């Protein structure tokens, strides 16, 4: 399939910005997780002090940045790395002021003002930094290293802490929808995660139809769904999650913008070793296992590792190394159905091996040839995550860094994928990332940021039968034709009348994802204006390799299975033309200005441009995707000419954004700040395109005769039909598929409560428009060439969200740190996901399919508290054992989800479509 070209306007715009950045700076640099510190220096009477020297000292790395105030007494430090700092201000005729204990967080826009006292410059005044307001108009939360390390986290994965941000709702995951959480009514696949400023959305699902993950909509988590693959908790500096009206430099999707910053070495050598242990000797037996007389299954958890960081060359070169390993055996108790012993013995000889492949029953005959099988067992899981980071101070104005991360993980689930307990689903995930960057300050007023990232992600899933519970596994070679490779073949046998009466063996999927991400921006300080322009290019090249051969008999009940009779069921044989390689490009350009209009008023405004060309790809031997045309009249739908794009992608995706911050009360300990923001935020808009590389013509299917085992002719792989007719679905698009977008707005009041506490109360709204929706079109309304039907992707979905949100924050003071939030919200839509294979649109028309979202949770609350216990002993051995203790807790509460009202209709090959949710 030919790659679509950039339209002239899009090509010129993107290339012009790249050229501009090259001209402005001859050296590149980098950290989009950096912050900005600005403020004003005044004398005792409130007049501006021009020419005052302001120093910002990085305590851990020994670096110092210096600037001077302009004629209005204003100063600014752009591109400040998060960490601990000291500030110093001096001017002729005034005492020198030192501010200690200044903590600067990820992407913060902090205001630090100074009122100088008349005196000699040799005299100094030292004060402790107070809680300065974040002047950004965005809604978000920053969680620091100490809270992350001290709060108890299941599996030491920190995405649980995302719920400390108001508007965040944990959502159910599924085979096709794996986004984990929603913010402010946005879909779970609309979140964007960055590590050290580069995209971490490189996860690829271990599925035959990876769908949205092929387009970079999901972060690369571990096989068990944890963030440990991105960064270990002990290697995390902090993370910030922005949920609404963030600046133009952030985007690509309208959901949460999660920015993770990793730790770097300092001038002091520090290390930590840890091992978190759980064992069944500390736990009671599972209630269901105990009730049924089953032994306690083995529980073993060891989460171990360590970090070490320090100087290679003092004040110049630093290193930080991290390793985390996980060895887990998770106890589980499961009740399934299996064929009775009598049913196995009375089956025809050809079917007895398949019925004997299930575990032995543990209960009596249920009257239908099935019996219960109740077993306790443990599922294994493993992780090995290693990372190393090097920071290099080349000059006082140039810092370079590089980080490499390698995090393979896997798990095994007995009975996974709806199978019987004698089938183990083995899932392997791999992730390698390399991020390079620099931070170059060309002058006091000009800085350049740059990021280069290469990422490699992989996933695979296969079914392995074993002898669990007395089962006798069927060799895969006994059912797969000798002409087909066993390493890429799969067999599945279904008995529909039982619970998990499925036997599987062989490869399910083996997928890979590759990412190239290049980001560059220029920051210019000009008087009261802080200007920033930049580009963000990302290329994803996923490769999907399903089982190249698949065979499956589906029996309605035990008598049919005993006889090998499929007359009331069905059998199928599939072939997949893999591997299929595809390409997804994302172009982003932004420009913004942070303008201090008055001493109390700060405006951030700008524009972001998004362009995501139509994805392209091809299968083995150059097989191109099927592209449907003439969809305006379905009866006249046809196959488009060879090499035609799926759809035409418009380039006119401009997103204006505005945020303001106004200081109502500027008193030192009781500051009151009004914040507001509005903007347009585009989504990727190409997630479901991944289905087009898994369905026709890459998949061929045949339906054997009504007898199993299949004859050699019935088991022969079906022939691919590049030009149809297509027995499986064809993914179809309108002539122009527009980028989905969301309007977002908020209004809040931030109140400082003395030195280290603040309370924020606000209203947040969002309106999603042109959201993607999938509708299944089947039957006589489509031409015979589409006999398997069309999966039509369109822009007919929309959503609306309104919420009251509150957050209380207390910085670490007198040993106590608190972060609490509450949301009262309502989310409505006519499509909470873009992954459902819908029933015919006549059944659930978008115009009537509108109601509470899947993630419409009315009330959510969270509390994280950490308290450092005072020193209990002052000297000797007792001090070693009784110092450094802390008490931490995490509390989460929420109301229930809406009740689902579903259409129990077979939409083809067992797909069931959810209609909408209603409140009861």
PDB file of C-alpha atoms in Angstrom, residues 325-425:
ATOM      1  CA  UNK A 325      13.098  -8.049  39.948  1.00  0.00           C
ATOM      2  CA  UNK A 326       9.758  -9.679  40.661  1.00  0.00           C
ATOM      3  CA  UNK A 327       9.100 -13.356  41.305  1.00  0.00           C
ATOM      4  CA  UNK A 328       5.447 -14.027  42.029  1.00  0.00           C
ATOM      5  CA  UNK A 329       3.218 -17.048  42.433  1.00  0.00           C
ATOM      6  CA  UNK A 330      -0.368 -15.855  42.855  1.00  0.00           C
ATOM      7  CA  UNK A 331      -2.848 -18.320  44.452  1.00  0.00           C
ATOM      8  CA  UNK A 332      -6.169 -18.816  42.666  1.00  0.00           C
ATOM      9  CA  UNK A 333      -9.226 -21.020  43.114  1.00  0.00           C
ATOM     10  CA  UNK A 334     -11.383 -21.782  40.056  1.00  0.00           C
ATOM     11  CA  UNK A 335     -14.538 -23.782  39.357  1.00  0.00           C
ATOM     12  CA  UNK A 336     -15.037 -24.994  35.770  1.00  0.00           C
ATOM     13  CA  UNK A 337     -16.917 -27.712  33.880  1.00  0.00           C
ATOM     14  CA  UNK A 338     -15.253 -30.774  32.361  1.00  0.00           C
ATOM     15  CA  UNK A 339     -16.587 -33.877  30.591  1.00  0.00           C
ATOM     16  CA  UNK A 340     -17.543 -36.667  32.992  1.00  0.00           C
ATOM     17  CA  UNK A 341     -15.474 -39.838  33.005  1.00  0.00           C
ATOM     18  CA  UNK A 342     -18.435 -41.711  31.553  1.00  0.00           C
ATOM     19  CA  UNK A 343     -18.752 -39.184  28.715  1.00  0.00           C
ATOM     20  CA  UNK A 344     -15.098 -39.623  27.876  1.00  0.00           C
ATOM     21  CA  UNK A 345     -15.294 -43.407  27.817  1.00  0.00           C
ATOM     22  CA  UNK A 346     -18.428 -43.502  25.632  1.00  0.00           C
ATOM     23  CA  UNK A 347     -17.063 -41.098  22.993  1.00  0.00           C
ATOM     24  CA  UNK A 348     -15.926 -42.389  19.625  1.00  0.00           C
ATOM     25  CA  UNK A 349     -12.222 -43.348  19.641  1.00  0.00           C
ATOM     26  CA  UNK A 350     -11.232 -40.307  17.560  1.00  0.00           C
ATOM     27  CA  UNK A 351     -12.766 -37.918  20.136  1.00  0.00           C
ATOM     28  CA  UNK A 352     -11.604 -39.581  23.355  1.00  0.00           C
ATOM     29  CA  UNK A 353      -8.143 -37.912  23.335  1.00  0.00           C
ATOM     30  CA  UNK A 354      -9.765 -34.460  23.144  1.00  0.00           C
ATOM     31  CA  UNK A 355     -12.161 -35.128  26.033  1.00  0.00           C
ATOM     32  CA  UNK A 356      -9.324 -36.627  28.078  1.00  0.00           C
ATOM     33  CA  UNK A 357      -7.345 -33.400  27.554  1.00  0.00           C
ATOM     34  CA  UNK A 358      -9.448 -31.796  30.324  1.00  0.00           C
ATOM     35  CA  UNK A 359      -8.683 -32.269  34.050  1.00  0.00           C
ATOM     36  CA  UNK A 360     -10.513 -34.961  35.981  1.00  0.00           C
ATOM     37  CA  UNK A 361     -13.836 -33.902  37.533  1.00  0.00           C
ATOM     38  CA  UNK A 362     -13.991 -33.253  41.269  1.00  0.00           C
ATOM     39  CA  UNK A 363     -17.790 -33.496  41.533  1.00  0.00           C
ATOM     40  CA  UNK A 364     -20.721 -35.578  40.335  1.00  0.00           C
ATOM     41  CA  UNK A 365     -22.421 -35.614  36.927  1.00  0.00           C
ATOM     42  CA  UNK A 366     -24.528 -32.488  36.315  1.00  0.00           C
ATOM     43  CA  UNK A 367     -26.867 -34.467  34.045  1.00  0.00           C
ATOM     44  CA  UNK A 368     -25.571 -33.147  30.729  1.00  0.00           C
ATOM     45  CA  UNK A 369     -22.332 -35.056  30.425  1.00  0.00           C
ATOM     46  CA  UNK A 370     -20.458 -32.395  32.396  1.00  0.00           C
ATOM     47  CA  UNK A 371     -19.155 -32.345  35.956  1.00  0.00           C
ATOM     48  CA  UNK A 372     -17.544 -29.632  38.101  1.00  0.00           C
ATOM     49  CA  UNK A 373     -13.775 -29.363  38.361  1.00  0.00           C
ATOM     50  CA  UNK A 374     -12.710 -27.273  41.354  1.00  0.00           C
ATOM     51  CA  UNK A 375      -8.981 -26.723  41.826  1.00  0.00           C
ATOM     52  CA  UNK A 376      -6.589 -24.451  43.717  1.00  0.00           C
ATOM     53  CA  UNK A 377      -3.305 -23.511  42.046  1.00  0.00           C
ATOM     54  CA  UNK A 378      -0.819 -20.664  41.609  1.00  0.00           C
ATOM     55  CA  UNK A 379      -0.056 -18.517  38.560  1.00  0.00           C
ATOM     56  CA  UNK A 380       3.578 -17.448  38.040  1.00  0.00           C
ATOM     57  CA  UNK A 381       4.802 -13.987  37.055  1.00  0.00           C
ATOM     58  CA  UNK A 382       8.279 -12.564  36.492  1.00  0.00           C
ATOM     59  CA  UNK A 383       9.892  -9.168  35.853  1.00  0.00           C
ATOM     60  CA  UNK A 384      13.493  -8.019  35.372  1.00  0.00           C
ATOM     61  CA  UNK A 385      13.749  -4.248  34.867  1.00  0.00           C
ATOM     62  CA  UNK A 386      17.169  -2.637  34.471  1.00  0.00           C
ATOM     63  CA  UNK A 387      18.018   0.963  33.656  1.00  0.00           C
ATOM     64  CA  UNK A 388      21.103   3.151  33.624  1.00  0.00           C
ATOM     65  CA  UNK A 389      21.266   6.922  33.240  1.00  0.00           C
ATOM     66  CA  UNK A 390      24.312   9.114  32.575  1.00  0.00           C
ATOM     67  CA  UNK A 391      24.251  12.911  32.977  1.00  0.00           C
ATOM     68  CA  UNK A 392      27.112  15.026  31.606  1.00  0.00           C
ATOM     69  CA  UNK A 393      27.757  18.699  32.299  1.00  0.00           C
ATOM     70  CA  UNK A 394      29.630  19.789  29.148  1.00  0.00           C
ATOM     71  CA  UNK A 395      29.665  23.467  30.108  1.00  0.00           C
ATOM     72  CA  UNK A 396      27.818  25.767  32.461  1.00  0.00           C
ATOM     73  CA  UNK A 397      25.157  26.206  29.781  1.00  0.00           C
ATOM     74  CA  UNK A 398      25.019  22.687  28.306  1.00  0.00           C
ATOM     75  CA  UNK A 399      23.864  19.469  30.007  1.00  0.00           C
ATOM     76  CA  UNK A 400      23.551  16.139  28.193  1.00  0.00           C
ATOM     77  CA  UNK A 401      21.991  12.908  29.367  1.00  0.00           C
ATOM     78  CA  UNK A 402      21.201   9.414  28.144  1.00  0.00           C
ATOM     79  CA  UNK A 403      19.073   6.636  29.598  1.00  0.00           C
ATOM     80  CA  UNK A 404      18.755   2.998  28.558  1.00  0.00           C
ATOM     81  CA  UNK A 405      15.999   0.777  29.933  1.00  0.00           C
ATOM     82  CA  UNK A 406      15.396  -2.961  29.460  1.00  0.00           C
ATOM     83  CA  UNK A 407      12.348  -4.570  31.093  1.00  0.00           C
ATOM     84  CA  UNK A 408      11.255  -8.068  29.995  1.00  0.00           C
ATOM     85  CA  UNK A 409       8.296  -9.554  31.869  1.00  0.00           C
ATOM     86  CA  UNK A 410       5.962 -12.533  31.611  1.00  0.00           C
ATOM     87  CA  UNK A 411       3.150 -14.350  33.341  1.00  0.00           C
ATOM     88  CA  UNK A 412       1.260 -17.615  33.041  1.00  0.00           C
ATOM     89  CA  UNK A 413      -2.481 -17.910  33.625  1.00  0.00           C
ATOM     90  CA  UNK A 414      -3.961 -21.354  34.045  1.00  0.00           C
ATOM     91  CA  UNK A 415      -7.297 -21.318  32.257  1.00  0.00           C
ATOM     92  CA  UNK A 416      -6.466 -17.935  30.691  1.00  0.00           C
ATOM     93  CA  UNK A 417      -8.506 -16.801  27.714  1.00  0.00           C
ATOM     94  CA  UNK A 418     -11.586 -18.728  28.888  1.00  0.00           C
ATOM     95  CA  UNK A 419      -9.847 -22.101  28.614  1.00  0.00           C
ATOM     96  CA  UNK A 420     -10.042 -25.145  30.805  1.00  0.00           C
ATOM     97  CA  UNK A 421      -7.569 -25.568  33.639  1.00  0.00           C
ATOM     98  CA  UNK A 422      -5.299 -27.902  31.682  1.00  0.00           C
ATOM     99  CA  UNK A 423      -4.410 -25.023  29.339  1.00  0.00           C
ATOM    100  CA  UNK A 424      -1.915 -22.381  30.477  1.00  0.00           C
ATOM    101  CA  UNK A 425      -1.804 -19.064  28.648  1.00  0.00           C
TER     102      UNK A 425
END
